[in-house]
N, CA and C atoms as an extended XYZ file, in Angstrom:
546
Properties=species:S:1:pos:R:3:atomname:S:1:resname:S:1:resid:I:1 pbc="F F F"
N       -18.016       17.961      -15.993 N   MET     1
C       -17.582       16.971      -15.035 CA  MET     1
C       -16.320       16.263      -15.498 C   MET     1
N       -16.107       16.128      -16.808 N   LYS     2
C       -14.980       15.375      -17.316 CA  LYS     2
C       -13.644       16.010      -16.934 C   LYS     2
N       -13.567       17.331      -16.812 N   ASP     3
C       -12.315       17.993      -16.523 CA  ASP     3
C       -11.977       18.021      -15.039 C   ASP     3
N       -12.885       17.553      -14.175 N   GLU     4
C       -12.631       17.528      -12.745 CA  GLU     4
C       -11.754       16.329      -12.402 C   GLU     4
N       -10.870       16.516      -11.421 N   LEU     5
C       -10.051       15.415      -10.936 CA  LEU     5
C       -10.559       15.031       -9.562 C   LEU     5
N       -10.810       13.746       -9.345 N   HIS     6
C       -11.345       13.229       -8.089 CA  HIS     6
C       -10.310       12.319       -7.459 C   HIS     6
N       -10.477       12.036       -6.171 N   PHE     7
C        -9.520       11.202       -5.471 CA  PHE     7
C       -10.212       10.129       -4.650 C   PHE     7
N        -9.607        8.952       -4.605 N   ARG     8
C       -10.011        7.835       -3.766 CA  ARG     8
C        -8.741        7.222       -3.239 C   ARG     8
N        -8.831        6.596       -2.099 N   SER     9
C        -7.634        5.989       -1.530 CA  SER     9
C        -7.814        4.506       -1.256 C   SER     9
N        -6.723        3.827       -1.208 N   GLU    10
C        -6.677        2.401       -0.937 CA  GLU    10
C        -5.521        2.136        0.029 C   GLU    10
N        -5.344        0.897        0.433 N   ALA    11
C        -4.228        0.564        1.324 CA  ALA    11
C        -3.384       -0.541        0.739 C   ALA    11
N        -2.116       -0.518        1.029 N   VAL    12
C        -1.200       -1.532        0.548 CA  VAL    12
C        -1.061       -2.594        1.628 C   VAL    12
N        -1.585       -3.789        1.352 N   ALA    13
C        -1.515       -4.864        2.353 CA  ALA    13
C        -0.596       -5.959        1.850 C   ALA    13
N         0.252       -6.446        2.728 N   ALA    14
C         1.210       -7.486        2.378 CA  ALA    14
C         1.764       -7.237        0.988 C   ALA    14
N         2.448       -6.100        0.831 N   PRO    15
C         2.910       -5.715       -0.494 CA  PRO    15
C         3.899       -6.697       -1.101 C   PRO    15
N         3.831       -6.787       -2.415 N   THR    16
C         4.828       -7.530       -3.154 CA  THR    16
C         5.907       -6.526       -3.503 C   THR    16
N         7.033       -6.629       -2.810 N   VAL    17
C         8.119       -5.672       -2.969 CA  VAL    17
C         9.302       -6.349       -3.643 C   VAL    17
N         9.839       -5.674       -4.657 N   ASN    18
C        11.079       -6.109       -5.281 CA  ASN    18
C        12.095       -5.022       -4.960 C   ASN    18
N        12.921       -5.278       -3.944 N   GLU    19
C        13.861       -4.254       -3.487 CA  GLU    19
C        14.867       -3.871       -4.559 C   GLU    19
N        15.354       -4.838       -5.304 N   GLU    20
C        16.360       -4.557       -6.335 CA  GLU    20
C        15.801       -3.643       -7.427 C   GLU    20
N        14.563       -3.915       -7.866 N   ALA    21
C        13.940       -3.093       -8.914 CA  ALA    21
C        13.243       -1.857       -8.339 C   ALA    21
N        13.116       -1.787       -6.988 N   ARG    22
C        12.433       -0.698       -6.288 CA  ARG    22
C        10.952       -0.636       -6.698 C   ARG    22
N        10.310       -1.792       -6.841 N   THR    23
C         8.906       -1.841       -7.246 CA  THR    23
C         8.038       -2.417       -6.128 C   THR    23
N         6.770       -2.017       -6.170 N   VAL    24
C         5.763       -2.502       -5.230 CA  VAL    24
C         4.484       -2.738       -6.019 C   VAL    24
N         3.829       -3.861       -5.761 N   GLU    25
C         2.513       -4.107       -6.336 CA  GLU    25
C         1.486       -3.665       -5.313 C   GLU    25
N         0.469       -2.924       -5.772 N   LEU    26
C        -0.545       -2.404       -4.858 CA  LEU    26
C        -1.900       -2.353       -5.543 C   LEU    26
N        -2.947       -2.305       -4.726 N   ALA    27
C        -4.304       -2.101       -5.219 CA  ALA    27
C        -4.587       -0.615       -5.125 C   ALA    27
N        -5.140       -0.028       -6.202 N   PHE    28
C        -5.395        1.413       -6.154 CA  PHE    28
C        -6.851        1.799       -6.291 C   PHE    28
N        -7.731        0.878       -6.640 N   SER    29
C        -9.156        1.199       -6.642 CA  SER    29
C        -9.992       -0.068       -6.635 C   SER    29
N       -11.234        0.096       -6.146 N   SER    30
C       -12.170       -1.024       -6.072 CA  SER    30
C       -13.568       -0.487       -6.329 C   SER    30
N       -14.545       -1.375       -6.252 N   GLU    31
C       -15.936       -0.962       -6.419 CA  GLU    31
C       -16.608       -0.670       -5.082 C   GLU    31
N       -15.836       -0.516       -4.038 N   SER    32
C       -16.423       -0.154       -2.750 CA  SER    32
C       -17.051        1.228       -2.851 C   SER    32
N       -18.278        1.384       -2.363 N   PRO    33
C       -18.912        2.705       -2.395 CA  PRO    33
C       -18.149        3.680       -1.496 C   PRO    33
N       -18.001        4.903       -1.984 N   VAL    34
C       -17.368        5.967       -1.206 CA  VAL    34
C       -18.407        7.060       -1.010 C   VAL    34
N       -18.587        7.461        0.240 N   GLU    35
C       -19.584        8.479        0.544 CA  GLU    35
C       -19.110        9.845        0.074 C   GLU    35
N       -19.989       10.524       -0.657 N   ARG    36
C       -19.750       11.889       -1.127 CA  ARG    36
C       -20.870       12.746       -0.544 C   ARG    36
N       -20.825       14.054       -0.768 N   HIS    37
C       -21.846       14.925       -0.173 CA  HIS    37
C       -23.242       14.643       -0.720 C   HIS    37
N       -23.354       14.092       -1.915 N   PHE    38
C       -24.649       13.815       -2.536 CA  PHE    38
C       -25.144       12.408       -2.277 C   PHE    38
N       -24.255       11.533       -1.808 N   GLY    39
C       -24.600       10.134       -1.615 CA  GLY    39
C       -23.370        9.267       -1.764 C   GLY    39
N       -23.533        8.133       -2.435 N   ASN    40
C       -22.423        7.203       -2.627 CA  ASN    40
C       -21.971        7.181       -4.080 C   ASN    40
N       -20.667        7.000       -4.252 N   GLU    41
C       -20.083        6.883       -5.585 CA  GLU    41
C       -19.397        5.527       -5.676 C   GLU    41
N       -19.615        4.849       -6.810 N   VAL    42
C       -18.971        3.567       -7.082 CA  VAL    42
C       -18.231        3.710       -8.404 C   VAL    42
N       -16.980        3.259       -8.442 N   LEU    43
C       -16.227        3.235       -9.697 CA  LEU    43
C       -16.418        1.858      -10.324 C   LEU    43
N       -17.041        1.810      -11.502 N   ASP    44
C       -17.259        0.540      -12.180 CA  ASP    44
C       -15.922        0.021      -12.699 C   ASP    44
N       -15.638       -1.257      -12.477 N   HIS    45
C       -14.371       -1.852      -12.881 CA  HIS    45
C       -14.520       -2.880      -13.999 C   HIS    45
N       -15.561       -2.728      -14.815 N   SER    46
C       -15.662       -3.593      -15.984 CA  SER    46
C       -14.684       -3.062      -17.037 C   SER    46
N       -14.200       -3.923      -17.937 N   PRO    47
C       -13.196       -3.503      -18.923 CA  PRO    47
C       -13.614       -2.297      -19.772 C   PRO    47
N       -14.908       -2.178      -20.055 N   GLU    48
C       -15.362       -1.065      -20.894 CA  GLU    48
C       -15.527        0.246      -20.118 C   GLU    48
N       -15.448        0.190      -18.798 N   SER    49
C       -15.669        1.386      -17.981 CA  SER    49
C       -14.401        2.119      -17.575 C   SER    49
N       -13.331        1.392      -17.355 N   VAL    50
C       -12.098        2.021      -16.857 CA  VAL    50
C       -11.040        2.068      -17.966 C   VAL    50
N       -10.512        3.257      -18.198 N   ASP    51
C        -9.490        3.490      -19.216 CA  ASP    51
C        -8.124        3.547      -18.525 C   ASP    51
N        -7.340        2.507      -18.686 N   LEU    52
C        -6.027        2.417      -18.035 CA  LEU    52
C        -4.883        2.933      -18.902 C   LEU    52
N        -5.194        3.607      -19.997 N   SER    53
C        -4.142        4.030      -20.919 CA  SER    53
C        -3.103        4.945      -20.272 C   SER    53
N        -3.527        5.902      -19.469 N   ARG    54
C        -2.555        6.784      -18.794 CA  ARG    54
C        -1.719        6.008      -17.780 C   ARG    54
N        -2.369        5.105      -17.050 N   MET    55
C        -1.638        4.310      -16.063 CA  MET    55
C        -0.543        3.499      -16.742 C   MET    55
N        -0.876        2.906      -17.889 N   ASN    56
C         0.078        2.058      -18.599 CA  ASN    56
C         1.026        2.837      -19.491 C   ASN    56
N         0.968        4.146      -19.423 N   ASP    57
C         1.877        5.013      -20.175 CA  ASP    57
C         2.756        5.822      -19.213 C   ASP    57
N         3.052        5.252      -18.055 N   GLY    58
C         3.959        5.888      -17.113 CA  GLY    58
C         3.355        6.987      -16.269 C   GLY    58
N         2.135        6.784      -15.782 N   ALA    59
C         1.505        7.766      -14.891 CA  ALA    59
C         2.368        7.968      -13.648 C   ALA    59
N         2.246        9.122      -13.009 N   PRO    60
C         3.087        9.391      -11.842 CA  PRO    60
C         2.626        8.679      -10.573 C   PRO    60
N         3.589        8.357       -9.734 N   LEU    61
C         3.363        7.935       -8.366 CA  LEU    61
C         3.702        9.157       -7.523 C   LEU    61
N         2.691        9.682       -6.822 N   LEU    62
C         2.854       10.917       -6.060 CA  LEU    62
C         2.777       10.659       -4.560 C   LEU    62
N         3.130       11.682       -3.801 N   LEU    63
C         2.968       11.669       -2.361 CA  LEU    63
C         1.856       12.638       -2.029 C   LEU    63
N         0.769       12.134       -1.413 N   GLU    64
C        -0.380       12.948       -0.979 CA  GLU    64
C        -1.009       13.779       -2.111 C   GLU    64
N        -1.035       13.258       -3.322 N   HIS    65
C        -1.617       13.934       -4.492 CA  HIS    65
C        -0.922       15.257       -4.824 C   HIS    65
N         0.278       15.445       -4.331 N   ASP    66
C         1.035       16.678       -4.571 CA  ASP    66
C         1.831       16.521       -5.869 C   ASP    66
N         1.450       17.261       -6.880 N   ARG    67
C         2.098       17.152       -8.193 CA  ARG    67
C         3.574       17.520       -8.163 C   ARG    67
N         4.008       18.205       -7.121 N   THR    68
C         5.424       18.558       -6.994 CA  THR    68
C         6.200       17.492       -6.227 C   THR    68
N         5.513       16.443       -5.774 N   GLU    69
C         6.136       15.365       -4.997 CA  GLU    69
C         6.035       14.030       -5.735 C   GLU    69
N         6.594       13.975       -6.960 N   GLN    70
C         6.596       12.710       -7.682 CA  GLN    70
C         7.720       11.844       -7.130 C   GLN    70
N         7.332       10.678       -6.627 N   ILE    71
C         8.296        9.779       -6.008 CA  ILE    71
C         8.514        8.511       -6.829 C   ILE    71
N         7.821        8.413       -7.963 N   GLY    72
C         7.983        7.238       -8.806 CA  GLY    72
C         7.069        7.277      -10.003 C   GLY    72
N         6.882        6.103      -10.586 N   VAL    73
C         6.111        5.976      -11.820 CA  VAL    73
C         5.323        4.668      -11.791 C   VAL    73
N         4.205        4.661      -12.490 N   VAL    74
C         3.420        3.432      -12.639 CA  VAL    74
C         4.025        2.637      -13.789 C   VAL    74
N         4.447        1.434      -13.497 N   GLU    75
C         5.038        0.564      -14.519 CA  GLU    75
C         3.954       -0.141      -15.330 C   GLU    75
N         2.909       -0.620      -14.632 N   SER    76
C         1.805       -1.307      -15.308 CA  SER    76
C         0.586       -1.289      -14.402 C   SER    76
N        -0.584       -1.384      -15.031 N   ALA    77
C        -1.847       -1.399      -14.278 CA  ALA    77
C        -2.811       -2.361      -14.950 C   ALA    77
N        -3.705       -2.913      -14.133 N   ARG    78
C        -4.685       -3.873      -14.644 CA  ARG    78
C        -5.890       -3.914      -13.708 C   ARG    78
N        -6.989       -4.468      -14.183 N   VAL    79
C        -8.142       -4.761      -13.340 CA  VAL    79
C        -8.272       -6.279      -13.319 C   VAL    79
N        -8.258       -6.838      -12.127 N   ASP    80
C        -8.330       -8.289      -11.977 CA  ASP    80
C        -9.772       -8.782      -11.930 C   ASP    80
N        -9.943      -10.101      -11.966 N   ASP    81
C       -11.277      -10.709      -11.952 CA  ASP    81
C       -12.098      -10.334      -10.723 C   ASP    81
N       -11.431       -9.964       -9.623 N   ASP    82
C       -12.148       -9.544       -8.414 CA  ASP    82
C       -12.600       -8.087       -8.487 C   ASP    82
N       -12.421       -7.455       -9.664 N   ARG    83
C       -12.834       -6.073       -9.951 CA  ARG    83
C       -12.103       -5.072       -9.053 C   ARG    83
N       -10.833       -5.355       -8.817 N   VAL    84
C        -9.940       -4.448       -8.108 CA  VAL    84
C        -8.826       -4.066       -9.076 C   VAL    84
N        -8.531       -2.768       -9.149 N   ALA    85
C        -7.459       -2.281      -10.016 CA  ALA    85
C        -6.151       -2.334       -9.237 C   ALA    85
N        -5.144       -2.911       -9.879 N   ARG    86
C        -3.836       -3.053       -9.250 CA  ARG    86
C        -2.765       -2.509      -10.177 C   ARG    86
N        -1.644       -2.126       -9.559 N   ALA    87
C        -0.536       -1.587      -10.342 CA  ALA    87
C         0.786       -2.024       -9.743 C   ALA    87
N         1.781       -2.028      -10.585 N   ILE    88
C         3.160       -2.154      -10.133 CA  ILE    88
C         3.756       -0.769      -10.293 C   ILE    88
N         4.257       -0.219       -9.186 N   VAL    89
C         4.865        1.104       -9.205 CA  VAL    89
C         6.350        0.972       -8.905 C   VAL    89
N         7.128        1.876       -9.518 N   ARG    90
C         8.576        1.884       -9.306 CA  ARG    90
C         8.971        3.198       -8.655 C   ARG    90
N         9.727        3.104       -7.583 N   PHE    91
C        10.165        4.286       -6.857 CA  PHE    91
C        11.427        4.872       -7.469 C   PHE    91
N        11.502        6.185       -7.443 N   SER    92
C        12.668        6.931       -7.902 CA  SER    92
C        13.865        6.646       -6.997 C   SER    92
N        15.052        7.011       -7.473 N   LYS    93
C        16.261        6.897       -6.656 CA  LYS    93
C        16.536        8.183       -5.886 C   LYS    93
N        15.627        9.152       -5.973 N   SER    94
C        15.822       10.398       -5.226 CA  SER    94
C        15.819       10.101       -3.729 C   SER    94
N        16.418       10.984       -2.953 N   GLU    95
C        16.494       10.788       -1.500 CA  GLU    95
C        15.097       10.661       -0.887 C   GLU    95
N        14.183       11.551       -1.282 N   ARG    96
C        12.823       11.539       -0.733 CA  ARG    96
C        12.110       10.233       -1.085 C   ARG    96
N        12.209        9.796       -2.341 N   ALA    97
C        11.542        8.567       -2.780 CA  ALA    97
C        12.114        7.353       -2.066 C   ALA    97
N        13.412        7.336       -1.839 N   GLN    98
C        14.024        6.214       -1.125 CA  GLN    98
C        13.528        6.153        0.320 C   GLN    98
N        13.337        7.324        0.926 N   GLU    99
C        12.796        7.400        2.289 CA  GLU    99
C        11.373        6.823        2.322 C   GLU    99
N        10.540        7.204        1.353 N   ILE   100
C         9.156        6.721        1.292 CA  ILE   100
C         9.131        5.225        0.992 C   ILE   100
N         9.984        4.776        0.073 N   PHE   101
C        10.066        3.355       -0.263 CA  PHE   101
C        10.414        2.537        0.982 C   PHE   101
N        11.329        3.044        1.801 N   GLN   102
C        11.689        2.351        3.041 CA  GLN   102
C        10.481        2.265        3.978 C   GLN   102
N         9.711        3.358        4.060 N   ASP   103
C         8.499        3.342        4.886 CA  ASP   103
C         7.492        2.312        4.381 C   ASP   103
N         7.389        2.148        3.066 N   VAL   104
C         6.487        1.140        2.502 CA  VAL   104
C         6.983       -0.254        2.883 C   VAL   104
N         8.263       -0.494        2.704 N   LYS   105
C         8.834       -1.803        3.048 CA  LYS   105
C         8.660       -2.108        4.536 C   LYS   105
N         8.750       -1.067        5.377 N   ASP   106
C         8.612       -1.243        6.825 CA  ASP   106
C         7.150       -1.319        7.277 C   ASP   106
N         6.212       -1.168        6.345 N   GLY   107
C         4.790       -1.236        6.691 CA  GLY   107
C         4.254        0.048        7.316 C   GLY   107
N         5.010        1.131        7.237 N   ILE   108
C         4.582        2.414        7.796 CA  ILE   108
C         3.605        3.111        6.854 C   ILE   108
N         3.955        3.175        5.582 N   ARG   109
C         3.074        3.785        4.573 CA  ARG   109
C         2.403        2.660        3.804 C   ARG   109
N         1.087        2.505        4.045 N   ARG   110
C         0.333        1.427        3.406 CA  ARG   110
C        -0.876        1.917        2.638 C   ARG   110
N        -1.231        3.171        2.778 N   LEU   111
C        -2.469        3.677        2.190 CA  LEU   111
C        -2.213        4.324        0.851 C   LEU   111
N        -3.122        4.029       -0.072 N   VAL   112
C        -2.984        4.458       -1.460 CA  VAL   112
C        -4.246        5.172       -1.895 C   VAL   112
N        -4.099        6.149       -2.765 N   SER   113
C        -5.233        6.876       -3.311 CA  SER   113
C        -5.039        7.013       -4.807 C   SER   113
N        -6.138        7.102       -5.505 N   VAL   114
C        -6.066        7.294       -6.952 CA  VAL   114
C        -6.735        8.618       -7.303 C   VAL   114
N        -6.093        9.384       -8.165 N   GLY   115
C        -6.704       10.583       -8.726 CA  GLY   115
C        -7.286       10.187      -10.070 C   GLY   115
N        -8.542       10.557      -10.321 N   TYR   116
C        -9.211       10.092      -11.536 CA  TYR   116
C       -10.170       11.136      -12.077 C   TYR   116
N       -10.513       10.954      -13.334 N   SER   117
C       -11.459       11.812      -14.024 CA  SER   117
C       -12.637       10.946      -14.481 C   SER   117
N       -13.852       11.480      -14.336 N   VAL   118
C       -15.047       10.729      -14.739 CA  VAL   118
C       -15.703       11.408      -15.928 C   VAL   118
N       -15.946       10.635      -16.981 N   ALA   119
C       -16.624       11.159      -18.168 CA  ALA   119
C       -18.129       10.915      -18.120 C   ALA   119
N       -18.555        9.822      -17.431 N   ARG   120
C       -19.984        9.493      -17.422 CA  ARG   120
C       -20.362        8.747      -16.149 C   ARG   120
N       -21.427        9.222      -15.516 N   PHE   121
C       -22.017        8.570      -14.347 CA  PHE   121
C       -23.366        7.974      -14.738 C   PHE   121
N       -23.795        6.978      -13.978 N   ALA   122
C       -25.146        6.432      -14.103 CA  ALA   122
C       -25.725        6.343      -12.692 C   ALA   122
N       -26.988        6.791      -12.537 N   LYS   123
C       -27.650        6.645      -11.241 CA  LYS   123
C       -27.995        5.180      -11.050 C   LYS   123
N       -27.707        4.675       -9.861 N   GLU   124
C       -28.051        3.285       -9.563 CA  GLU   124
C       -29.315        3.198       -8.739 C   GLU   124
N       -29.364        3.960       -7.658 N   LYS   125
C       -30.523        3.864       -6.779 CA  LYS   125
C       -30.540        5.058       -5.840 C   LYS   125
N       -31.673        5.212       -5.209 N   SER   126
C       -31.815        6.215       -4.164 CA  SER   126
C       -32.395        5.494       -2.966 C   SER   126
N       -31.693        5.549       -1.852 N   ASP   127
C       -32.121        4.860       -0.647 CA  ASP   127
C       -32.270        5.879        0.470 C   ASP   127
N       -33.503        6.149        0.864 N   GLU   128
C       -33.803        7.132        1.903 CA  GLU   128
C       -33.162        8.478        1.588 C   GLU   128
N       -33.267        8.883        0.323 N   GLY   129
C       -32.744       10.180       -0.090 CA  GLY   129
C       -31.260       10.191       -0.391 C   GLY   129
N       -30.584        9.072       -0.242 N   LEU   130
C       -29.159        8.966       -0.506 CA  LEU   130
C       -28.948        8.367       -1.892 C   LEU   130
N       -28.427        9.181       -2.805 N   GLU   131
C       -28.188        8.726       -4.171 CA  GLU   131
C       -26.948        7.836       -4.235 C   GLU   131
N       -26.971        6.874       -5.144 N   THR   132
C       -25.780        6.104       -5.477 CA  THR   132
C       -25.562        6.268       -6.964 C   THR   132
N       -24.365        6.730       -7.313 N   VAL   133
C       -24.014        6.873       -8.725 CA  VAL   133
C       -22.810        5.993       -9.014 C   VAL   133
N       -22.769        5.485      -10.242 N   ARG   134
C       -21.683        4.620      -10.679 CA  ARG   134
C       -20.957        5.313      -11.829 C   ARG   134
N       -19.645        5.432      -11.690 N   ALA   135
C       -18.807        5.985      -12.756 CA  ALA   135
C       -18.665        4.910      -13.820 C   ALA   135
N       -19.299        5.135      -14.977 N   MET   136
C       -19.337        4.154      -16.056 CA  MET   136
C       -18.262        4.379      -17.106 C   MET   136
N       -17.605        5.531      -17.047 N   ASP   137
C       -16.528        5.872      -17.977 CA  ASP   137
C       -15.576        6.764      -17.193 C   ASP   137
N       -14.475        6.188      -16.724 N   TRP   138
C       -13.543        6.941      -15.893 CA  TRP   138
C       -12.107        6.551      -16.200 C   TRP   138
N       -11.193        7.468      -15.845 N   GLN   139
C        -9.790        7.246      -16.149 CA  GLN   139
C        -8.913        7.617      -14.947 C   GLN   139
N        -8.147        6.662      -14.422 N   PRO   140
C        -7.176        6.988      -13.385 CA  PRO   140
C        -6.072        7.847      -13.990 C   PRO   140
N        -5.649        8.889      -13.244 N   MET   141
C        -4.633        9.815      -13.743 CA  MET   141
C        -3.308        9.682      -12.999 C   MET   141
N        -3.377        9.332      -11.710 N   GLU   142
C        -2.179        9.193      -10.881 CA  GLU   142
C        -2.496        8.328       -9.681 C   GLU   142
N        -1.451        7.782       -9.090 N   ILE   143
C        -1.574        7.028       -7.853 CA  ILE   143
C        -0.742        7.765       -6.812 C   ILE   143
N        -1.278        7.870       -5.600 N   SER   144
C        -0.570        8.542       -4.507 CA  SER   144
C        -0.500        7.658       -3.276 C   SER   144
N         0.592        7.774       -2.566 N   LEU   145
C         0.658        7.231       -1.219 CA  LEU   145
C         0.115        8.332       -0.329 C   LEU   145
N        -0.842        7.987        0.552 N   VAL   146
C        -1.520        8.988        1.368 CA  VAL   146
C        -1.565        8.562        2.832 C   VAL   146
N        -1.892        9.509        3.682 N   SER   147
C        -1.993        9.216        5.105 CA  SER   147
C        -3.405        8.828        5.532 C   SER   147
N        -4.435        9.234        4.752 N   ILE   148
C        -5.822        8.931        5.116 CA  ILE   148
C        -6.589        8.465        3.879 C   ILE   148
N        -7.167        7.246        3.902 N   PRO   149
C        -7.910        6.739        2.744 CA  PRO   149
C        -9.429        6.814        2.876 C   PRO   149
N       -10.132        6.787        1.733 N   ALA   150
C       -11.600        6.785        1.718 CA  ALA   150
C       -12.130        5.363        1.649 C   ALA   150
N       -11.613        4.576        0.735 N   ASP   151
C       -12.050        3.185        0.569 CA  ASP   151
C       -11.027        2.305        1.265 C   ASP   151
N       -11.409        1.759        2.384 N   GLN   152
C       -10.492        0.937        3.171 CA  GLN   152
C       -10.320       -0.466        2.599 C   GLN   152
N       -10.598       -0.645        1.329 N   SER   153
C       -10.450       -1.980        0.747 CA  SER   153
C        -9.260       -2.067       -0.197 C   SER   153
N        -8.496       -0.983       -0.365 N   VAL   154
C        -7.341       -1.026       -1.263 CA  VAL   154
C        -6.133       -0.347       -0.639 C   VAL   154
N        -4.985       -0.409       -1.308 N   GLY   155
C        -3.776        0.234       -0.827 CA  GLY   155
C        -2.571       -0.615       -1.123 C   GLY   155
N        -1.442       -0.345       -0.461 N   VAL   156
C        -0.254       -1.174       -0.638 CA  VAL   156
C        -0.626       -2.473        0.014 C   VAL   156
N        -1.203       -3.241       -0.725 N   GLY   157
C        -1.737       -4.470       -0.234 CA  GLY   157
C        -3.255       -4.443       -0.251 C   GLY   157
N        -3.934       -3.209       -0.063 N   ARG   158
C        -5.391       -3.271       -0.124 CA  ARG   158
C        -6.249       -2.022       -0.065 C   ARG   158
N        -6.069       -0.847        0.503 N   SER   159
C        -7.121        0.116        0.859 CA  SER   159
C        -7.293        1.377        0.028 C   SER   159
N        -8.275        2.290        0.335 N   GLU   160
C        -8.600        3.480       -0.485 CA  GLU   160
C        -9.115        4.695        0.256 C   GLU   160
N        -8.943        5.955       -0.270 N   GLU   161
C        -9.386        7.185        0.404 CA  GLU   161
C        -9.718        8.352       -0.529 C   GLU   161
N       -10.422        9.311       -0.007 N   VAL   162
C       -10.748       10.528       -0.742 CA  VAL   162
C       -10.011       11.688       -0.108 C   VAL   162
N        -9.237       12.406       -0.904 N   SER   163
C        -8.519       13.553       -0.383 CA  SER   163
C        -9.261       14.834       -0.696 C   SER   163
N       -10.026       14.805       -1.756 N   GLU   164
C       -10.770       15.990       -2.164 CA  GLU   164
C       -12.163       15.540       -2.563 C   GLU   164
N       -13.213       16.126       -2.005 N   PRO   165
C       -14.557       15.644       -2.290 CA  PRO   165
C       -14.999       15.934       -3.721 C   PRO   165
N       -15.850       15.077       -4.214 N   LEU   166
C       -16.471       15.276       -5.516 CA  LEU   166
C       -17.723       16.089       -5.290 C   LEU   166
N       -17.809       17.246       -5.920 N   PHE   167
C       -18.975       18.097       -5.737 CA  PHE   167
C       -19.835       18.051       -6.986 C   PHE   167
N       -20.990       17.426       -6.869 N   LEU   168
C       -21.969       17.403       -7.935 CA  LEU   168
C       -23.163       18.206       -7.448 C   LEU   168
N       -23.449       19.254       -8.146 N   GLU   169
C       -24.600       20.066       -7.799 CA  GLU   169
C       -25.870       19.316       -8.188 C   GLU   169
N       -27.007       19.724       -7.647 N   LYS   170
C       -28.295       19.103       -7.952 CA  LYS   170
C       -28.538       19.071       -9.452 C   LYS   170
N       -28.232       20.175      -10.148 N   LYS   171
C       -28.452       20.203      -11.597 CA  LYS   171
C       -27.579       19.179      -12.311 C   LYS   171
N       -26.359       18.918      -11.798 N   GLU   172
C       -25.498       17.907      -12.403 CA  GLU   172
C       -26.035       16.512      -12.113 C   GLU   172
N       -26.558       16.299      -10.899 N   MET   173
C       -27.135       15.007      -10.550 CA  MET   173
C       -28.311       14.685      -11.466 C   MET   173
N       -29.097       15.695      -11.805 N   ASP   174
C       -30.244       15.473      -12.676 CA  ASP   174
C       -29.819       15.059      -14.081 C   ASP   174
N       -28.595       15.424      -14.488 N   LYS   175
C       -28.096       15.079      -15.825 CA  LYS   175
C       -27.579       13.652      -15.902 C   LYS   175
N       -27.296       13.044      -14.760 N   ILE   176
C       -26.735       11.691      -14.736 CA  ILE   176
C       -27.826       10.729      -15.137 C   ILE   176
N       -27.496        9.872      -16.076 N   GLU   177
C       -28.485        8.914      -16.559 CA  GLU   177
C       -28.831        7.903      -15.480 C   GLU   177
N       -30.059        7.447      -15.512 N   THR   178
C       -30.511        6.462      -14.547 CA  THR   178
C       -30.242        5.079      -15.117 C   THR   178
N       -29.736        4.205      -14.271 N   SER   179
C       -29.404        2.850      -14.683 CA  SER   179
C       -30.126        1.873      -13.753 C   SER   179
N       -30.948        1.022      -14.313 N   GLU   180
C       -31.669        0.043      -13.501 CA  GLU   180
C       -30.727       -1.066      -13.061 C   GLU   180
N       -29.933       -1.580      -13.980 N   THR   181
C       -28.968       -2.618      -13.647 CA  THR   181
C       -27.632       -2.238      -14.252 C   THR   181
N       -26.633       -2.373      -13.438 N   VAL   182
C       -25.284       -2.051      -13.917 CA  VAL   182
C       -24.398       -3.249      -13.660 C   VAL   182
């Protein structure tokens, strides 16, 4: 499971834009449950659960999770007291990145997604056959501007989405530790 890359999306609401520096502050993940084929997934945002080292080491800002469409870089990332992960991203001076940056400033592109890897899940509960698992050890790998989000609570200003589903087989679900309280 650790080598799999997963995606969630957020939205950019009332972005903090610095036109001169070509930067935007945005929310890229939250603890909002995202429905997966097995049930719900929650990304834990406690300091010991999320590893921001890649984000704070210049992770890419992509378009639609396309590795060939890097439009900028993550300048810094943090998790705030409201348990929402936020970042300041800087747009490239390339023609394509400038076009996307203009769309962000104009409020056209507001949705954000995060690509991440999970090292450890914990089962939280099962409600009418619907499992809820919490990612207790996970690492964001990239941030993307996307057209469709999964978690509508993050983005350029606030929201989130899934571009590629997380597939956990029954045997993998059985390996996830059960957690009474998280």
